[in-house]
Coordinates of C-alpha atoms in Angstrom, one line a residue:
M1 CA -18.9 -39.2 -18.4
N2 CA -14.8 -38.7 -18.2
I3 CA -13.2 -37.8 -15.6
V4 CA -12.1 -34.1 -16.5
S5 CA -15.8 -33.2 -17.1
R6 CA -17.0 -34.7 -13.7
V7 CA -14.1 -32.4 -11.8
Q8 CA -15.2 -29.3 -13.5
Q9 CA -19.0 -30.1 -12.8
K10 CA -18.1 -31.2 -9.3
I11 CA -16.2 -27.5 -9.1
K12 CA -19.1 -25.3 -10.8
S13 CA -21.5 -27.0 -8.4
F14 CA -19.5 -26.6 -5.3
D15 CA -22.1 -24.5 -3.3
F16 CA -20.7 -20.9 -2.3
S17 CA -23.6 -19.3 -1.6
W18 CA -23.0 -19.1 2.0
M19 CA -21.0 -16.1 0.9
I20 CA -24.5 -14.0 -0.1
P21 CA -25.8 -13.9 3.3
T22 CA -22.5 -13.5 5.3
G23 CA -21.7 -10.6 3.5
F24 CA -25.0 -9.2 4.1
G25 CA -25.0 -10.0 8.3
I26 CA -21.1 -8.2 7.7
S27 CA -22.4 -5.4 6.3
C28 CA -25.1 -4.8 8.6
A29 CA -22.8 -5.5 11.9
L30 CA -20.6 -2.7 10.4
L31 CA -23.4 -0.1 9.4
T32 CA -25.0 0.0 12.9
A33 CA -21.5 -0.2 14.5
G34 CA -20.6 3.0 12.5
I35 CA -24.1 4.5 13.9
V36 CA -23.4 3.6 17.2
M37 CA -20.0 4.9 17.9
L38 CA -21.3 8.1 16.0
M39 CA -24.5 8.4 18.5
L40 CA -21.1 8.1 21.4
R41 CA -18.9 10.5 19.7
G42 CA -21.2 13.2 18.7
F43 CA -20.3 15.9 16.4
G44 CA -18.9 18.0 18.9
N45 CA -15.2 19.4 18.1
M46 CA -15.8 18.4 14.3
E47 CA -14.6 20.3 11.1
N48 CA -17.1 20.1 8.5
G49 CA -14.9 18.0 5.8
W50 CA -14.8 15.5 8.7
I51 CA -18.6 15.6 9.2
F52 CA -19.3 15.6 5.4
S53 CA -16.6 12.3 5.1
I54 CA -18.6 10.7 7.9
G55 CA -21.9 11.1 5.9
A56 CA -20.8 9.7 2.9
D57 CA -19.3 6.6 4.8
L58 CA -22.8 5.8 6.7
F59 CA -24.5 6.5 3.5
C60 CA -22.8 4.0 1.7
L61 CA -22.6 1.8 4.2
A62 CA -26.4 2.0 4.0
I63 CA -26.3 1.3 0.5
S64 CA -24.3 -2.0 1.1
V65 CA -26.6 -3.2 3.0
M66 CA -29.7 -2.8 0.7
L67 CA -27.7 -4.4 -2.2
S68 CA -26.3 -7.3 0.0
F69 CA -30.1 -7.5 0.8
S70 CA -31.0 -7.8 -2.4
C71 CA -28.5 -10.5 -3.2
V72 CA -29.9 -12.5 -0.5
L73 CA -33.7 -12.3 -1.8
N74 CA -32.4 -12.9 -5.7
Y75 CA -33.0 -16.4 -6.4
K76 CA -30.5 -16.0 -9.3
S77 CA -27.7 -14.6 -6.4
R78 CA -26.0 -18.1 -6.6
N79 CA -23.9 -17.0 -9.9
E80 CA -20.3 -16.5 -10.0
H81 CA -20.6 -12.6 -10.8
T82 CA -22.7 -11.7 -8.0
R83 CA -20.6 -13.7 -5.5
V84 CA -18.0 -11.6 -6.5
F85 CA -19.9 -8.8 -6.5
V86 CA -20.8 -9.5 -2.5
I87 CA -17.0 -9.9 -2.0
L88 CA -16.4 -6.6 -3.3
L89 CA -19.3 -5.0 -1.6
T90 CA -18.4 -6.5 1.8
V91 CA -14.5 -5.4 1.8
S92 CA -16.0 -2.2 1.0
A93 CA -18.1 -2.1 3.7
F94 CA -14.6 -2.7 5.8
S95 CA -13.3 0.3 4.2
L96 CA -16.1 2.9 4.8
F97 CA -16.5 1.6 8.4
L98 CA -12.6 2.0 8.9
D99 CA -12.7 5.3 7.2
E100 CA -15.5 6.9 9.4
T101 CA -13.8 5.6 12.5
T102 CA -10.4 7.7 11.6
W103 CA -12.6 10.7 11.7
L104 CA -14.5 9.6 14.6
F105 CA -11.4 9.2 16.7
Q106 CA -9.7 12.0 15.5
A107 CA -8.2 14.8 18.0
I108 CA -8.9 12.4 20.6
A109 CA -5.6 12.1 22.7
P110 CA -6.9 9.2 24.3
L111 CA -7.6 7.1 21.3
R112 CA -4.3 8.0 19.8
G113 CA -2.9 4.3 19.5
I114 CA -6.1 3.1 18.8
N115 CA -6.5 5.2 16.0
H116 CA -2.9 4.5 14.8
V117 CA -4.0 1.0 14.0
V118 CA -7.1 2.0 12.3
Y119 CA -5.2 4.4 10.0
V120 CA -2.8 1.5 9.1
L121 CA -5.9 -1.0 8.5
H122 CA -7.4 1.7 6.4
Y123 CA -4.5 1.6 3.9
V124 CA -4.3 -1.7 4.0
I125 CA -7.3 -2.8 3.1
G126 CA -7.4 0.1 0.5
V127 CA -4.7 -2.2 -1.4
V128 CA -7.0 -5.0 -1.2
L129 CA -10.5 -3.4 -2.7
V130 CA -8.3 -2.1 -5.4
Y131 CA -7.3 -5.2 -6.2
L132 CA -10.3 -6.7 -6.0
F133 CA -11.8 -4.2 -7.8
W134 CA -9.4 -4.8 -10.8
Q135 CA -10.3 -9.0 -10.4
Y136 CA -13.9 -7.9 -10.7
I137 CA -13.7 -5.7 -13.8
R138 CA -11.4 -8.4 -15.5
R139 CA -14.0 -10.9 -15.0
V140 CA -17.4 -8.2 -16.0
L141 CA -15.5 -7.8 -19.3
K142 CA -13.7 -11.3 -19.5
M143 CA -10.2 -9.7 -19.8
E144 CA -8.0 -12.9 -21.1
N145 CA -4.9 -12.2 -23.6
S146 CA -1.3 -12.4 -23.0
L147 CA -1.1 -8.2 -21.9
M148 CA -4.0 -9.1 -19.1
E149 CA -1.8 -12.0 -18.0
T150 CA 1.2 -9.9 -17.7
A151 CA -0.6 -7.0 -15.9
D152 CA -2.4 -9.6 -13.7
G153 CA 1.4 -11.1 -12.8
I154 CA 2.8 -7.8 -12.2
L155 CA -0.5 -6.4 -9.7
N156 CA 0.1 -9.7 -7.8
L157 CA 3.7 -9.1 -7.6
L158 CA 3.3 -5.7 -6.3
L159 CA 0.2 -6.4 -4.2
I160 CA 2.6 -8.1 -1.1
P161 CA 4.7 -5.2 -1.2
S162 CA 2.1 -2.2 -0.9
L163 CA 0.8 -4.5 2.1
L164 CA 4.2 -4.0 3.8
L165 CA 4.5 -0.7 3.0
C166 CA 1.5 -0.2 4.8
A167 CA 2.6 -1.9 7.7
V168 CA 5.6 -0.1 8.0
N169 CA 3.6 2.6 9.4
F170 CA 2.9 0.7 12.5
F171 CA 6.7 1.4 13.2
Y172 CA 7.7 4.4 11.0
P173 CA 5.3 7.9 9.6
L174 CA 5.6 6.7 5.8
Y175 CA 2.0 7.5 4.8
F176 CA 0.6 9.5 7.9
T177 CA 1.5 11.1 11.2
I178 CA -0.6 11.4 14.6
D179 CA 0.4 14.0 17.1
E180 CA 0.2 13.9 20.5
N181 CA -3.3 15.6 20.4
G182 CA -4.5 12.7 18.4
F183 CA -4.5 14.7 15.0
C184 CA -3.4 13.1 12.0
S185 CA -2.3 14.2 8.7
R186 CA -0.5 12.9 5.6
T187 CA 3.5 12.8 5.4
D188 CA 5.2 14.3 2.0
K189 CA 5.7 10.4 1.2
W190 CA 2.0 9.9 1.2
Y191 CA 1.8 9.6 -2.8
I192 CA 3.3 6.2 -2.2
S193 CA 0.2 4.9 -1.4
Q194 CA -1.6 5.8 -4.1
V195 CA 1.1 4.4 -6.6
Y196 CA -1.2 0.9 -6.7
L197 CA -4.3 2.6 -7.4
C198 CA -3.3 4.5 -10.1
F199 CA -1.3 1.7 -12.1
A200 CA -4.4 -0.3 -11.7
L201 CA -6.5 2.1 -12.7
L202 CA -3.9 2.7 -15.7
I203 CA -4.2 -0.9 -16.6
V204 CA -7.9 -1.2 -16.5
I205 CA -8.1 2.0 -19.1
L206 CA -5.7 0.4 -21.5
E207 CA -7.1 -3.0 -21.6
L208 CA -10.7 -1.8 -22.2
L209 CA -9.3 -0.3 -25.1
M210 CA -7.9 -3.4 -26.3
S211 CA -10.9 -5.9 -24.9
Q212 CA -13.0 -8.1 -26.9
A213 CA -16.2 -6.5 -24.7
S214 CA -18.5 -4.3 -26.5
K215 CA -17.8 -0.8 -27.6
R216 CA -20.8 0.1 -25.2
D217 CA -19.5 -2.2 -22.2
R218 CA -16.3 -0.8 -22.4
M219 CA -17.0 2.9 -22.6
V220 CA -19.5 2.4 -19.7
A221 CA -16.5 0.8 -17.6
I222 CA -14.6 3.3 -18.5
S223 CA -16.7 6.3 -17.5
F224 CA -18.0 4.5 -14.1
I225 CA -13.8 3.9 -13.6
A226 CA -13.1 7.4 -13.8
I227 CA -15.6 7.9 -11.2
P228 CA -12.9 6.9 -8.4
L229 CA -9.8 8.4 -10.5
V230 CA -11.7 11.7 -10.6
N231 CA -12.0 11.9 -7.1
Q232 CA -8.7 10.9 -6.3
L233 CA -7.7 13.6 -8.3
L234 CA -9.8 16.0 -6.1
T235 CA -9.2 15.4 -2.4
S236 CA -5.5 14.7 -3.1
F237 CA -5.2 18.5 -2.2
T238 CA -7.2 18.2 1.2
T239 CA -6.6 16.3 4.6
S240 CA -10.3 16.5 5.3
I241 CA -12.4 14.6 3.4
T242 CA -11.9 11.2 2.2
T243 CA -14.3 9.7 -0.1
Q244 CA -11.9 7.6 -2.4
Y245 CA -13.9 4.4 -0.9
A246 CA -17.5 6.1 -1.3
A247 CA -16.7 6.6 -5.1
M248 CA -15.1 3.2 -5.5
L249 CA -18.2 1.6 -4.1
V250 CA -20.3 3.7 -6.4
A251 CA -18.2 2.4 -9.4
I252 CA -18.9 -1.2 -8.5
V253 CA -22.6 -0.9 -8.1
L254 CA -23.1 1.4 -11.4
I255 CA -20.6 -1.6 -13.2
Y256 CA -22.8 -3.9 -11.9
G257 CA -26.2 -2.3 -12.5
V258 CA -25.6 -1.5 -15.9
L259 CA -23.8 -4.3 -17.3
F260 CA -25.3 -6.7 -15.5
A261 CA -28.7 -5.4 -16.5
D262 CA -27.8 -6.9 -20.2
R263 CA -26.7 -9.9 -18.8
E264 CA -30.0 -10.6 -16.6
K265 CA -32.0 -10.0 -19.4
K266 CA -29.8 -12.5 -21.3
I267 CA -30.1 -15.1 -18.7
S268 CA -34.0 -14.4 -19.0
T269 CA -34.1 -15.1 -22.4
T270 CA -32.2 -18.3 -22.5
E271 CA -34.0 -19.7 -19.2
T272 CA -37.4 -18.9 -21.4
E273 CA -35.7 -20.9 -24.2
L274 CA -34.4 -23.3 -22.5
G275 CA -38.4 -24.0 -20.6
V276 CA -39.5 -24.4 -23.9
A277 CA -36.6 -26.7 -25.2
K278 CA -37.6 -28.8 -22.1
R279 CA -41.2 -29.0 -23.1
I280 CA -40.3 -30.0 -26.5
Q281 CA -38.2 -32.9 -25.4
A282 CA -40.7 -34.1 -22.9
D283 CA -43.4 -33.8 -25.7
M284 CA -41.2 -35.9 -27.8
L285 CA -41.4 -39.2 -25.1
P286 CA -44.5 -41.2 -24.4
N287 CA -46.0 -39.7 -21.3
E288 CA -49.4 -41.0 -21.1
F289 CA -49.7 -43.9 -18.8
P290 CA -51.2 -46.5 -19.0
F291 CA -50.2 -47.1 -21.9
L292 CA -53.0 -49.1 -24.2
P293 CA -55.1 -50.3 -21.1
E294 CA -56.8 -52.1 -23.6
R295 CA -54.1 -54.4 -24.1
G296 CA -53.9 -57.1 -21.3
E297 CA -51.0 -58.5 -22.3
F298 CA -48.5 -56.2 -20.9
D299 CA -48.0 -53.2 -18.3
L300 CA -45.5 -50.4 -18.6
Y301 CA -44.4 -47.3 -17.1
A302 CA -41.3 -44.6 -17.7
S303 CA -40.0 -41.5 -16.4
M304 CA -37.0 -39.1 -17.5
N305 CA -35.2 -36.7 -14.7
P306 CA -32.7 -34.7 -16.4
A307 CA -30.0 -33.8 -14.8
K308 CA -30.1 -30.3 -16.6
E309 CA -33.0 -28.3 -18.0
V310 CA -32.9 -30.4 -20.7
G311 CA -31.2 -34.1 -21.1
G312 CA -29.4 -36.5 -23.5
D313 CA -31.4 -40.0 -22.2
F314 CA -34.5 -41.0 -23.8
Y315 CA -36.8 -44.1 -23.6
D316 CA -39.7 -45.0 -26.2
F317 CA -42.1 -47.5 -26.8
F318 CA -44.6 -48.3 -29.5
M319 CA -46.4 -50.8 -31.0
V320 CA -44.6 -52.3 -34.5
D321 CA -48.4 -53.8 -35.4
D322 CA -51.0 -55.7 -33.3
D323 CA -48.5 -58.2 -32.1
H324 CA -44.7 -56.3 -31.6
L325 CA -44.3 -53.9 -28.8
A326 CA -41.0 -51.9 -29.5
L327 CA -39.0 -51.0 -26.3
V328 CA -36.6 -48.3 -26.6
M329 CA -33.9 -47.4 -23.8
A330 CA -31.0 -45.0 -24.6
D331 CA -28.2 -42.5 -23.3
V332 CA -26.4 -40.0 -25.5
A333 CA -22.9 -39.1 -24.6
G334 CA -23.0 -35.1 -23.4
K335 CA -26.1 -32.6 -21.8
G336 CA -27.8 -29.7 -22.2
I337 CA -29.0 -28.7 -25.5
P338 CA -26.6 -30.5 -27.9
A339 CA -26.9 -33.7 -26.4
A340 CA -31.1 -33.4 -26.5
L341 CA -30.8 -32.4 -30.1
F342 CA -29.2 -35.6 -30.9
M343 CA -31.1 -37.3 -28.7
M344 CA -34.6 -36.1 -30.5
S345 CA -32.7 -36.8 -34.3
S346 CA -31.6 -40.5 -32.9
K347 CA -35.4 -41.1 -31.2
I348 CA -37.2 -40.4 -34.8
L349 CA -34.6 -42.5 -37.1
I350 CA -34.9 -45.2 -34.1
K351 CA -38.4 -45.3 -34.4
N352 CA -38.8 -44.7 -38.2
H353 CA -36.9 -47.8 -39.1
T354 CA -38.6 -50.1 -36.6
M355 CA -41.6 -48.9 -37.8
S356 CA -40.7 -50.2 -40.7
G357 CA -40.2 -53.9 -39.7
G358 CA -36.8 -54.6 -39.3
S359 CA -35.0 -56.3 -36.7
P360 CA -33.3 -54.9 -34.0
G361 CA -29.8 -55.2 -35.1
A362 CA -30.8 -54.5 -38.6
V363 CA -32.4 -51.3 -37.7
L364 CA -29.5 -50.0 -35.6
R365 CA -27.1 -50.9 -38.1
T366 CA -29.1 -48.1 -40.4
V367 CA -29.3 -45.8 -38.0
N368 CA -26.0 -46.1 -37.3
N369 CA -24.6 -45.4 -40.5
Q370 CA -26.9 -42.6 -41.3
I371 CA -25.8 -40.7 -37.9
C372 CA -22.3 -41.3 -38.9
E373 CA -22.6 -39.7 -42.6
N374 CA -22.9 -36.4 -40.5
N375 CA -21.7 -36.4 -37.0
R376 CA -19.1 -33.4 -37.4
E377 CA -19.1 -33.2 -33.6
E378 CA -18.5 -36.9 -33.1
M379 CA -20.9 -37.6 -30.5
F380 CA -22.4 -41.1 -29.7
V381 CA -25.7 -43.1 -28.1
T382 CA -25.9 -46.3 -26.1
V383 CA -28.9 -47.8 -27.3
W384 CA -30.8 -51.0 -26.1
L385 CA -33.7 -52.0 -28.6
G386 CA -36.2 -54.9 -28.1
I387 CA -38.8 -55.8 -30.0
L388 CA -41.6 -57.9 -28.1
D389 CA -44.0 -60.6 -29.2
L390 CA -46.6 -60.7 -27.3
R391 CA -48.4 -63.5 -28.2
D392 CA -45.4 -65.6 -26.9
G393 CA -43.1 -63.7 -25.0
K394 CA -40.0 -63.9 -27.6
L395 CA -38.1 -60.9 -26.9
V396 CA -35.4 -60.0 -30.1
S397 CA -32.7 -57.3 -28.5
A398 CA -29.5 -55.7 -29.8
N399 CA -27.5 -53.6 -27.4
A400 CA -25.4 -50.9 -28.9
G401 CA -22.9 -50.2 -25.7
H402 CA -25.6 -49.9 -23.1
E403 CA -26.1 -50.8 -19.9
Y404 CA -27.7 -54.5 -18.9
P405 CA -31.3 -55.1 -18.9
V406 CA -32.5 -56.3 -15.7
L407 CA -35.0 -59.6 -15.8
K408 CA -37.7 -60.9 -13.1
T409 CA -39.0 -64.1 -13.7
P410 CA -42.4 -64.7 -12.1
D411 CA -41.0 -66.8 -9.5
G412 CA -37.2 -65.2 -8.9
D413 CA -36.0 -61.8 -8.1
F414 CA -34.3 -59.0 -10.1
E415 CA -31.4 -60.1 -11.9
L416 CA -28.7 -58.3 -14.3
I417 CA -28.8 -59.7 -17.9
K418 CA -25.5 -60.0 -19.5
G419 CA -26.2 -60.3 -23.4
K420 CA -24.0 -59.7 -26.1
H421 CA -22.5 -55.8 -26.5
S422 CA -21.9 -53.9 -29.9
F423 CA -20.3 -50.6 -30.7
V424 CA -21.9 -47.5 -29.6
I425 CA -24.5 -45.7 -32.2
G426 CA -22.3 -42.7 -34.4
G427 CA -19.1 -44.2 -33.3
M428 CA -17.9 -45.8 -36.8
E429 CA -20.0 -46.7 -39.9
G430 CA -20.6 -50.0 -41.0
M431 CA -20.6 -51.8 -37.5
K432 CA -22.5 -54.8 -37.0
F433 CA -24.9 -55.1 -34.2
R434 CA -25.7 -58.2 -32.7
E435 CA -28.8 -59.9 -31.3
S436 CA -29.8 -61.3 -28.1
E437 CA -32.9 -63.4 -27.8
M438 CA -35.2 -64.7 -24.6
V439 CA -38.7 -65.7 -23.9
L440 CA -40.6 -63.8 -21.3
E441 CA -42.3 -65.8 -19.3
P442 CA -46.0 -64.4 -18.3
G443 CA -45.8 -62.6 -15.1
S444 CA -42.0 -61.4 -16.2
K445 CA -40.7 -57.7 -15.3
L446 CA -38.1 -56.4 -17.3
F447 CA -36.4 -52.9 -16.3
L448 CA -34.3 -50.9 -18.7
Y449 CA -32.5 -47.8 -17.4
T450 CA -29.5 -45.4 -18.4
D451 CA -26.1 -45.3 -16.3
G452 CA -27.4 -42.3 -14.3
V453 CA -28.9 -45.4 -12.1
P454 CA -26.3 -47.2 -11.0
E455 CA -23.4 -44.6 -10.9
A456 CA -25.1 -41.8 -9.4
E457 CA -22.8 -40.8 -6.5
N458 CA -23.1 -39.2 -2.8
Q459 CA -21.1 -36.6 -1.4
N460 CA -18.3 -38.9 -0.4
E461 CA -17.9 -39.7 -4.6
E462 CA -19.2 -43.4 -3.9
Q463 CA -21.3 -44.7 -6.2
Y464 CA -25.0 -46.3 -6.1
G465 CA -24.2 -49.0 -7.5
Y466 CA -25.8 -52.4 -8.9
E467 CA -26.2 -53.9 -5.1
R468 CA -28.5 -51.1 -4.1
F469 CA -30.0 -51.1 -7.4
L470 CA -31.0 -54.8 -7.1
K471 CA -32.2 -54.7 -3.5
A472 CA -34.4 -51.6 -4.3
L473 CA -36.2 -53.6 -7.1
N474 CA -36.8 -56.9 -5.2
S475 CA -37.6 -55.0 -2.5
K476 CA -40.9 -54.1 -3.9
K477 CA -40.7 -56.7 -6.7
D478 CA -44.3 -57.6 -6.5
G479 CA -44.8 -54.1 -7.5
T480 CA -46.7 -52.5 -10.6
P481 CA -43.9 -50.9 -13.2
E482 CA -45.1 -47.2 -11.5
E483 CA -44.0 -48.7 -8.2
L484 CA -41.0 -50.2 -9.1
L485 CA -40.0 -47.1 -10.6
E486 CA -40.8 -45.1 -7.9
A487 CA -39.0 -47.8 -5.4
T488 CA -36.0 -47.2 -7.5
R489 CA -36.2 -43.5 -7.8
N490 CA -36.5 -43.2 -3.8
S491 CA -33.8 -45.2 -3.2
V492 CA -31.4 -43.3 -5.1
K493 CA -32.6 -39.7 -4.0
A494 CA -32.2 -41.2 -0.4
F495 CA -28.7 -42.4 -1.1
V496 CA -27.7 -39.3 -2.6
Q497 CA -29.5 -36.9 -0.6
D498 CA -28.4 -33.3 -1.5
H499 CA -25.6 -34.2 -3.7
V500 CA -26.1 -32.4 -7.3
Q501 CA -27.3 -34.8 -9.8
F502 CA -24.2 -35.3 -12.6
D503 CA -26.3 -37.4 -14.9
D504 CA -29.8 -38.1 -16.5
L505 CA -31.8 -40.6 -14.6
T506 CA -34.2 -42.6 -16.9
M507 CA -35.9 -46.0 -16.4
L508 CA -38.8 -47.8 -18.0
C509 CA -40.1 -51.3 -16.5
V510 CA -42.6 -53.5 -18.8
H511 CA -44.6 -56.7 -16.9
Y512 CA -45.6 -59.0 -19.1
T513 CA -48.9 -61.1 -18.5
G514 CA -49.3 -62.8 -21.9
E515 CA -53.1 -62.6 -21.3
R516 CA -55.0 -61.0 -24.2
K517 CA -58.2 -59.0 -22.9
E518 CA -60.1 -60.4 -26.0
E519 CA -59.6 -64.1 -24.8
T520 CA -60.2 -63.4 -21.1
D521 CA -64.0 -61.7 -21.8
E522 CA -64.7 -64.4 -24.7
G523 CA -63.8 -67.2 -21.7
A524 CA -65.8 -65.0 -19.5
D525 CA -69.4 -65.1 -21.6
S526 CA -68.8 -68.7 -22.3

């Protein structure tokens, strides 16, 4: 796995899910504070417009809480779009709370200073909300072109001066004034505060006309963007009603609900298809153990734990004839569906040619040439292929760029067997694959694996390594093949802990006894 892909996977796997419950907690706290302040203030000396605005703010705060809670409960809430949605909900909750506070403190002279600060923050968070709303629309509709890069740059540049203009109101009445009685009113320069909002909405509408999103998605987005725009036009002529943030929240929720309903449906369909692919792949690998229990010459066990729903690793074992056992361990470059498809075709080719009676080197040469004929994606697979003669323990193998096998002699420990390496399968047509020979004494154990074992990483980016690997095997060296796999898997898991698995974890162990049950039974009868 190259460095770039590792970095990309680490970024994608970084856990930002804490944002979702945090956003829910903040929304709950703001709603509670808003209700408590209203109870303390009461409705005395309030105009109808103020009461309407406060009611709209509290109602939308309650909606924010419910939506945030649904995201907490939803097991799919870890995806990026939902996190952006929750961030927007939280910022909207702040804007709604500040808007309510301005009306609760309206015309209360002793709170004039506090209300002045709240009003400034009210304008500041309005600018932030508009900026986040733009980023939200951009992500949802995948607005990626030169025009949007320019527009995004302009909005980024305008963000700072817009925030600074809001801060000016701490010292100079640019957008609003508060008289001695605590009554706030807009100045004749108030329209400046709406420039950023109008500019952002104009850019969004223009981009929607050029977006690569479907016509339906664009029309939905335009209709919902019109909600805060129309609200802004209607409330620009009154100072007693401020529902722009409530309108913004409605637009956010509607866009999420309509556009993401289809997306969730597609995700559900994809997950179903991946589940079927996972079952198909699992059925492609031999998984009934014990394998040929009537044969006493060997015992074996194998397993594969894919890093994704489906993986590129595979193992195989089968009888070539009555006296020869074929063992395969392979690792396709890449992950996911493409690697799984390449894995299945490679597995079938290897088995078919092995069953035809060829030696490991000849089999890999034929398979390599066939794969190279139609390999436009330039995928490749590392393979270790061995054929074990059950009569005398002679093992002939060929290694096409795969990991070294590990061997335990009857009286020894597990050790790496560094034999001859050849080039990978699918890398270059016409390659020859060298063969190695060894004799397994009765009681020997051969352990095969993919690089997902020694290259497993913990949170400190430290690799599991061969030293820990051999130590885990030797701690259970007298165990059965299944026990050896379990010991290795537990050791890797203890090392990695909660860190994301980047590579498939595939292992196979064969214990060669050399004892035929037929001979043993005949000896017992005599």
